[in-house]
mmCIF file of C-alpha atoms in Angstrom:
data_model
loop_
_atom_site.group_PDB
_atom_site.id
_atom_site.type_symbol
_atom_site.label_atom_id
_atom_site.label_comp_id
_atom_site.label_asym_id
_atom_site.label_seq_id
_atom_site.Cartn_x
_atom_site.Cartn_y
_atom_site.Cartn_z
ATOM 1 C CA UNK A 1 10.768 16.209 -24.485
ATOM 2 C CA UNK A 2 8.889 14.232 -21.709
ATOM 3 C CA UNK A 3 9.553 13.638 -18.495
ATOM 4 C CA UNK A 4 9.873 10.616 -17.148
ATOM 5 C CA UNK A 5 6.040 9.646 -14.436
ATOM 6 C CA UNK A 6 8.538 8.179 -11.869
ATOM 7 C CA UNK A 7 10.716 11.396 -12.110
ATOM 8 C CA UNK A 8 8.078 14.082 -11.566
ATOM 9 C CA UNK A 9 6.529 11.683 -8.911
ATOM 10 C CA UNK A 10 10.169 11.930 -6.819
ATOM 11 C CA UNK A 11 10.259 15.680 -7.711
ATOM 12 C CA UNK A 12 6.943 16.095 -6.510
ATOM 13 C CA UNK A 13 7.140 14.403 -2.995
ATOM 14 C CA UNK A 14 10.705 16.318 -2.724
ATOM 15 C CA UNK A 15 8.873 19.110 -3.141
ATOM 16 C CA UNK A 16 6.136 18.544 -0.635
ATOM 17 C CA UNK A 17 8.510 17.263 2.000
ATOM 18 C CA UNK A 18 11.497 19.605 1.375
ATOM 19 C CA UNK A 19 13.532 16.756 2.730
ATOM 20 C CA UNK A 20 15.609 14.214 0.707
ATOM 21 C CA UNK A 21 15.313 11.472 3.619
ATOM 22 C CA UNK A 22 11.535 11.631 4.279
ATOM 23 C CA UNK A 23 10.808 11.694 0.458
ATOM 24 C CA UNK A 24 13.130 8.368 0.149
ATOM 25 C CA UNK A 25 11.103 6.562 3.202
ATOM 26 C CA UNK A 26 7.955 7.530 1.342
ATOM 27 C CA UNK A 27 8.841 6.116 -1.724
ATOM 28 C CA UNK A 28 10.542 3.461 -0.246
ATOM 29 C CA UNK A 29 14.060 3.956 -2.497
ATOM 30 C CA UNK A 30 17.329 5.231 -1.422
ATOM 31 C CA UNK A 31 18.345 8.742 -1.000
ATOM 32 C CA UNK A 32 20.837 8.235 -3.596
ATOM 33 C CA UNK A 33 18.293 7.169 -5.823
ATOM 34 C CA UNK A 34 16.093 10.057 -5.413
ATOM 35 C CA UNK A 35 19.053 12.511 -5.677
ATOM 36 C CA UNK A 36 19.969 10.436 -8.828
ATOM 37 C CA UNK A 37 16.050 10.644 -10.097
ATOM 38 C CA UNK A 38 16.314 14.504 -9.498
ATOM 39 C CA UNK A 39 19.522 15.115 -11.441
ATOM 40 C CA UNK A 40 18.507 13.011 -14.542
ATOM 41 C CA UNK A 41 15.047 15.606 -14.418
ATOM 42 C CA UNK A 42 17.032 18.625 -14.436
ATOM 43 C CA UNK A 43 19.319 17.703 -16.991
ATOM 44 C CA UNK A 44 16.492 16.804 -19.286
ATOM 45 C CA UNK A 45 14.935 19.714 -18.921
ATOM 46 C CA UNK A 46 17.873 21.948 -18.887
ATOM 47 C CA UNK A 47 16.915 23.631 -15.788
ATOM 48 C CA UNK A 48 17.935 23.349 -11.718
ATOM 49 C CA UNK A 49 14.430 22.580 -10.413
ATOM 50 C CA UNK A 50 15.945 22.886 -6.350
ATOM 51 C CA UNK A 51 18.509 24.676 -4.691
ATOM 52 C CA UNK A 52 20.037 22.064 -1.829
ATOM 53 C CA UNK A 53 22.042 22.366 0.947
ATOM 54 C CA UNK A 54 22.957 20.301 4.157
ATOM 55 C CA UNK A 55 19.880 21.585 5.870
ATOM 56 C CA UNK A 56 16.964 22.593 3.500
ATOM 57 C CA UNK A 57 15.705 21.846 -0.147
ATOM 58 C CA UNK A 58 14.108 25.440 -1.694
ATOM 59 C CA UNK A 59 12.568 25.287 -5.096
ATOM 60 C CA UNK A 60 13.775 28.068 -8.000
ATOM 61 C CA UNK A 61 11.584 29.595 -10.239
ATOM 62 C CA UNK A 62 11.481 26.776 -12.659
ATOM 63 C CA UNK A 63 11.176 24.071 -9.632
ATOM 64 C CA UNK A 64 7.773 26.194 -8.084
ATOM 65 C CA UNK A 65 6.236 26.333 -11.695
ATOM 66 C CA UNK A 66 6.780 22.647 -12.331
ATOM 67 C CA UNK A 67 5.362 21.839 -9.066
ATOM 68 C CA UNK A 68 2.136 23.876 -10.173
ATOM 69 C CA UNK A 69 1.396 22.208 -12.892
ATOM 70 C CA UNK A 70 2.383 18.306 -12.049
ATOM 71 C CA UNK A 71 1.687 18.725 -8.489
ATOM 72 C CA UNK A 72 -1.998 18.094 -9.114
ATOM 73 C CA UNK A 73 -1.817 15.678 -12.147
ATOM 74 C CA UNK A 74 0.335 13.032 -10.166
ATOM 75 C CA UNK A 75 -2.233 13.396 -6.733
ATOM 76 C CA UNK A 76 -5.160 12.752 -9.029
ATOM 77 C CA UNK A 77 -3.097 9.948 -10.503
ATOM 78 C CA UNK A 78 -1.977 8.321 -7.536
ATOM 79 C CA UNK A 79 -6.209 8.651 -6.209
ATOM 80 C CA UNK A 80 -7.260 6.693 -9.294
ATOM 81 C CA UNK A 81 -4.556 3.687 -8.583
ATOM 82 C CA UNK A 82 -5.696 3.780 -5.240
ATOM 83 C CA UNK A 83 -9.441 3.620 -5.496
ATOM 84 C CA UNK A 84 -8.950 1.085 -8.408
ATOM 85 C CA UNK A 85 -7.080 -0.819 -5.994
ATOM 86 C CA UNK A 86 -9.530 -0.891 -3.389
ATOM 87 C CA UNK A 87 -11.830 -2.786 -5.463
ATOM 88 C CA UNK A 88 -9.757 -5.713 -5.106
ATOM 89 C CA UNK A 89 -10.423 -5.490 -1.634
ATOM 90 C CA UNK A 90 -13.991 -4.765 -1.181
ATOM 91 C CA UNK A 91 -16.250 -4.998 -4.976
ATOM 92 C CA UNK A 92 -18.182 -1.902 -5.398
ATOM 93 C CA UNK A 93 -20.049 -0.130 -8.717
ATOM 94 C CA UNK A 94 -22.566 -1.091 -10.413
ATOM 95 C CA UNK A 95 -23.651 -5.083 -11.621
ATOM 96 C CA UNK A 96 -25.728 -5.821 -14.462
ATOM 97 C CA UNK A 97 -27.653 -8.749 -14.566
ATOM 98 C CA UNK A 98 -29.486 -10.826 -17.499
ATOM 99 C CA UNK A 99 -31.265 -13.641 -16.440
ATOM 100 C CA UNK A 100 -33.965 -15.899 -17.435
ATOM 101 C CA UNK A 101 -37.645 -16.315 -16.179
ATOM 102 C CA UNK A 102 -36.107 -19.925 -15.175
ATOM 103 C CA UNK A 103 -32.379 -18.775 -13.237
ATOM 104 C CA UNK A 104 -34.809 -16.145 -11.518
ATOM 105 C CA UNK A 105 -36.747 -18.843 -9.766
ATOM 106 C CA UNK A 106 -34.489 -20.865 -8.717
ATOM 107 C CA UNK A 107 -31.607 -18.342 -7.648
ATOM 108 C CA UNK A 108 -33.827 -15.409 -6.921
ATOM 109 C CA UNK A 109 -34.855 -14.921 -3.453
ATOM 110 C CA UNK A 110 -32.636 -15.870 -0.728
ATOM 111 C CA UNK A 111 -29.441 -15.756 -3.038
ATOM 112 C CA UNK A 112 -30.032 -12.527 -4.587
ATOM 113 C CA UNK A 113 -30.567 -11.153 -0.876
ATOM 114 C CA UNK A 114 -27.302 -13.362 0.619
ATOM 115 C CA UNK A 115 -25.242 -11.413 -2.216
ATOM 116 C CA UNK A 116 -26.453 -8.064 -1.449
ATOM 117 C CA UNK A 117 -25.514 -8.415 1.677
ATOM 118 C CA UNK A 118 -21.934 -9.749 1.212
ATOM 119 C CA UNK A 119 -21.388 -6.897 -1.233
ATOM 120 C CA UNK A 120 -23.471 -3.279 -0.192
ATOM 121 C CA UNK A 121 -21.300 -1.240 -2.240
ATOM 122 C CA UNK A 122 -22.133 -2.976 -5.502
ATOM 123 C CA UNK A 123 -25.218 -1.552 -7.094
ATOM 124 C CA UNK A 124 -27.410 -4.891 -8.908
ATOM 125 C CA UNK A 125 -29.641 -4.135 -11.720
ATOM 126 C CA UNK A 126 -31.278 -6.845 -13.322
ATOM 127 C CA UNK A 127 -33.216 -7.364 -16.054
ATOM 128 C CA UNK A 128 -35.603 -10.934 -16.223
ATOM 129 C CA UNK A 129 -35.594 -11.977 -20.095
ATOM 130 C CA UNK A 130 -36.284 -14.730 -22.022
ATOM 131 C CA UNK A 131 -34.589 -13.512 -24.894
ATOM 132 C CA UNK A 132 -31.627 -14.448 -26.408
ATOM 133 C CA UNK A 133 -29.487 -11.431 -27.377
ATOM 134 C CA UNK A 134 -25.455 -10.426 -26.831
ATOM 135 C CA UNK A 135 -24.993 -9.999 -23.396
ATOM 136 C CA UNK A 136 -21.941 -8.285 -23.547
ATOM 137 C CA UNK A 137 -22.829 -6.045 -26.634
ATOM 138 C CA UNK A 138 -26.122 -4.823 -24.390
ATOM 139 C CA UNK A 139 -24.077 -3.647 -21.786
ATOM 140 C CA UNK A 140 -24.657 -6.386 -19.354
ATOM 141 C CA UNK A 141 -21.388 -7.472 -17.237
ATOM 142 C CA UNK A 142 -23.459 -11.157 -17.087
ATOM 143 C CA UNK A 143 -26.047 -13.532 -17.615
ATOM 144 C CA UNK A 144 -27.923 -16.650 -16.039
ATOM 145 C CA UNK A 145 -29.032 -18.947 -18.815
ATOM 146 C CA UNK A 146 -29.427 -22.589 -19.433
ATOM 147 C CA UNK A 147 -26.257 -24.004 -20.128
ATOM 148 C CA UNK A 148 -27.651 -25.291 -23.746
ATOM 149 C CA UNK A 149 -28.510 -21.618 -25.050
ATOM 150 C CA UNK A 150 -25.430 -19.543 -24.486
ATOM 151 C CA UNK A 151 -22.689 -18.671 -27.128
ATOM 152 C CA UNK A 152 -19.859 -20.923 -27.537
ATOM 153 C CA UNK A 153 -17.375 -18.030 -26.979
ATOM 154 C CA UNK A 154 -19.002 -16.920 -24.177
ATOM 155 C CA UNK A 155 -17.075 -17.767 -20.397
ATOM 156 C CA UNK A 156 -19.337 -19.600 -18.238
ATOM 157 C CA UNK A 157 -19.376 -21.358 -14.656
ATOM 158 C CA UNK A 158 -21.984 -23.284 -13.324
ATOM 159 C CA UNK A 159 -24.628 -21.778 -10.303
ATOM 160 C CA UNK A 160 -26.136 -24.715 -9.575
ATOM 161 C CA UNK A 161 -26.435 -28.817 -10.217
ATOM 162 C CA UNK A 162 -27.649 -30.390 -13.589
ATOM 163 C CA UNK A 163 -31.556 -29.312 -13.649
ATOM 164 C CA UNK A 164 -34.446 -32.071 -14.876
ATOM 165 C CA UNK A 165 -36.934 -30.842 -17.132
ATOM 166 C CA UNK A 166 -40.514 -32.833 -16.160
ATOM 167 C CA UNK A 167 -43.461 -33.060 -18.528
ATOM 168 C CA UNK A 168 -46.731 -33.471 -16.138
ATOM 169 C CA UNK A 169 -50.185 -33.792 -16.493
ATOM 170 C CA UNK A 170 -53.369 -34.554 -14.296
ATOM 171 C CA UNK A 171 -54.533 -38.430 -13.624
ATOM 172 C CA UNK A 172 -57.589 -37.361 -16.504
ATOM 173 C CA UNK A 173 -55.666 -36.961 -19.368
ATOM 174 C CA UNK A 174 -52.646 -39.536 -18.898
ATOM 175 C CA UNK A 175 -54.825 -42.298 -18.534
ATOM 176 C CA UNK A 176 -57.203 -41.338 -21.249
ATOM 177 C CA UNK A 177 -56.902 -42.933 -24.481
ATOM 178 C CA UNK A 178 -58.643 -40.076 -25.979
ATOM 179 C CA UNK A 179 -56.837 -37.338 -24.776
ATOM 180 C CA UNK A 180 -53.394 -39.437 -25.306
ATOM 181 C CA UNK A 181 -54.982 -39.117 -29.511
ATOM 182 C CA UNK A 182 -55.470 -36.027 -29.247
ATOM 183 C CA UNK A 183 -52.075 -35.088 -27.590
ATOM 184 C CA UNK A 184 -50.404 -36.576 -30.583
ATOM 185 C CA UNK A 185 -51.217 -33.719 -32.543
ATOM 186 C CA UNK A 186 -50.903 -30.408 -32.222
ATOM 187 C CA UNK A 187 -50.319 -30.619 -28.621
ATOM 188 C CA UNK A 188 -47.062 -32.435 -29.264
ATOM 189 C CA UNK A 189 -45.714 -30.531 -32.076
ATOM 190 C CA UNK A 190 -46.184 -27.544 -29.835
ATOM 191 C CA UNK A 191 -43.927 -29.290 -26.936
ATOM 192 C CA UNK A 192 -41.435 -30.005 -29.734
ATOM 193 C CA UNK A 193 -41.028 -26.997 -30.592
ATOM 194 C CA UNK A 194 -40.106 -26.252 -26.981
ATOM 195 C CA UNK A 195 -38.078 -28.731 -26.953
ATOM 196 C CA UNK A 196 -35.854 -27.809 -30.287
ATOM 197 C CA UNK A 197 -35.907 -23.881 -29.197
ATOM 198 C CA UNK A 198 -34.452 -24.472 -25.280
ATOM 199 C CA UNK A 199 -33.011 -27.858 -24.957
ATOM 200 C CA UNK A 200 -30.418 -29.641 -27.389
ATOM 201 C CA UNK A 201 -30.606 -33.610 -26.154
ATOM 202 C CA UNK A 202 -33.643 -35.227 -26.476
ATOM 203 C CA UNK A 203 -36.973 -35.064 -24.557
ATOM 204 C CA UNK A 204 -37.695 -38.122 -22.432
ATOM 205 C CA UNK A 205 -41.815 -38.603 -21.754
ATOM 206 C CA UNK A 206 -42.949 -41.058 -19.232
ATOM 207 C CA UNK A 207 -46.080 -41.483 -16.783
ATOM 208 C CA UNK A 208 -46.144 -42.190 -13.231
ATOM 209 C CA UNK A 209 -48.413 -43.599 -11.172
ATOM 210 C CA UNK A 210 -48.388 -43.506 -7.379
ATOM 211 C CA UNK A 211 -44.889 -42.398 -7.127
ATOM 212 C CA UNK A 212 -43.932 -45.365 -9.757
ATOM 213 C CA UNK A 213 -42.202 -44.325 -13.320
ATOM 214 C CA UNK A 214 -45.082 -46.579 -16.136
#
């Protein structure tokens, strides 16, 4: 036979108050309905639980053993929902963080300080990988990554504007004919391989020359 949460809750503050009003204004109900509540417990239990008259509320026997045990389940109950609640208000615990050698340059820094700061009860761990791995199934809560390496099902939202990827090199070896030969060999297979593992469009080469695109 169980009891019904709501019911023990209204026995409970009954109890604690000794005063059918009071225990209404805390609950925010009627005293009807807590009179009603209290009734509907006693009858499933098969047991008077208080002893009530015009001018006090004692417990019986049964009522002060009840109280014993449920008294501290429903506090520790009602603590839970409350502290779960305030995290709504004000983020606390800890974060953890995967990001990439790449999201920790340009979002580390400044941002990373601006956000601990907003939030001092949340504890950030991070961990700077180039790896690509399950996020959730590591235990991470989330992860910065370019947008063309993470999982389909995963939820994401951008941080920042579209990012340009820019293949340089010195004045020497762009306008060397020699060096342009020699780039076409394994020099450029090893950029293409770059290019397959962390981008999925294709890689756009070009020179400039005093600020001007060749």
């Amino acid at each position: 036979m169980n009891a019904d949460k709501n019911a023990l809750e209204v026995f409970v503050i009954v109890a604690q108050t000794r005063n059918f009003r009071l225990a209404a204004e805390q609950l925010g109900v009627t005293r009807p309905a807590i009179s009603q509540s209290l009734r509907r417990l006693e009858d499933r239990l098969n047991l008077t639980l208080m002893q009530r008259t015009t001018r006090s509320v004692q417990l019986t026997e049964a009522g002060q053993r009840l109280y014993a045990e449920v008294a501290p389940a429903i506090n520790q109950l009602n603590r839970a929902v409350t502290d779960i609640a305030e995290l709504a208000a004000e983020p606390r615990g800890q974060l953890r963080l995967a990001i990439s050698s790449i999201a920790e340059r340009m979002l580390g820094g400044k941002l990373l300080a601006s956000f601990i700061t907003a939030y001092p009860q949340v504890e950030l761990y991070i961990t700077v990988t180039d790896e690509e791995f399950d996020i959730v199934g590591q235990g991470y809560d989330a992860g910065v990554r370019l947008g063309e390496v993470i999982a389909q099902d995963m939820i994401a939202v951008p941080v920042s504007t579209a990012q340009r990827q820019v293949a340089v090199a010195s004045p020497r070896l762009s306008g060397s004919r020699r060096h342009a030969a020699t780039s076409s060999g394994s020099g450029q297979s090893s950029l293409h391989r770059l290019a397959k593992r962390a981008w999925s469009g294709p890689l756009s080469l070009g020179v400039c020359r005093a600020g001007t695109r060749v």
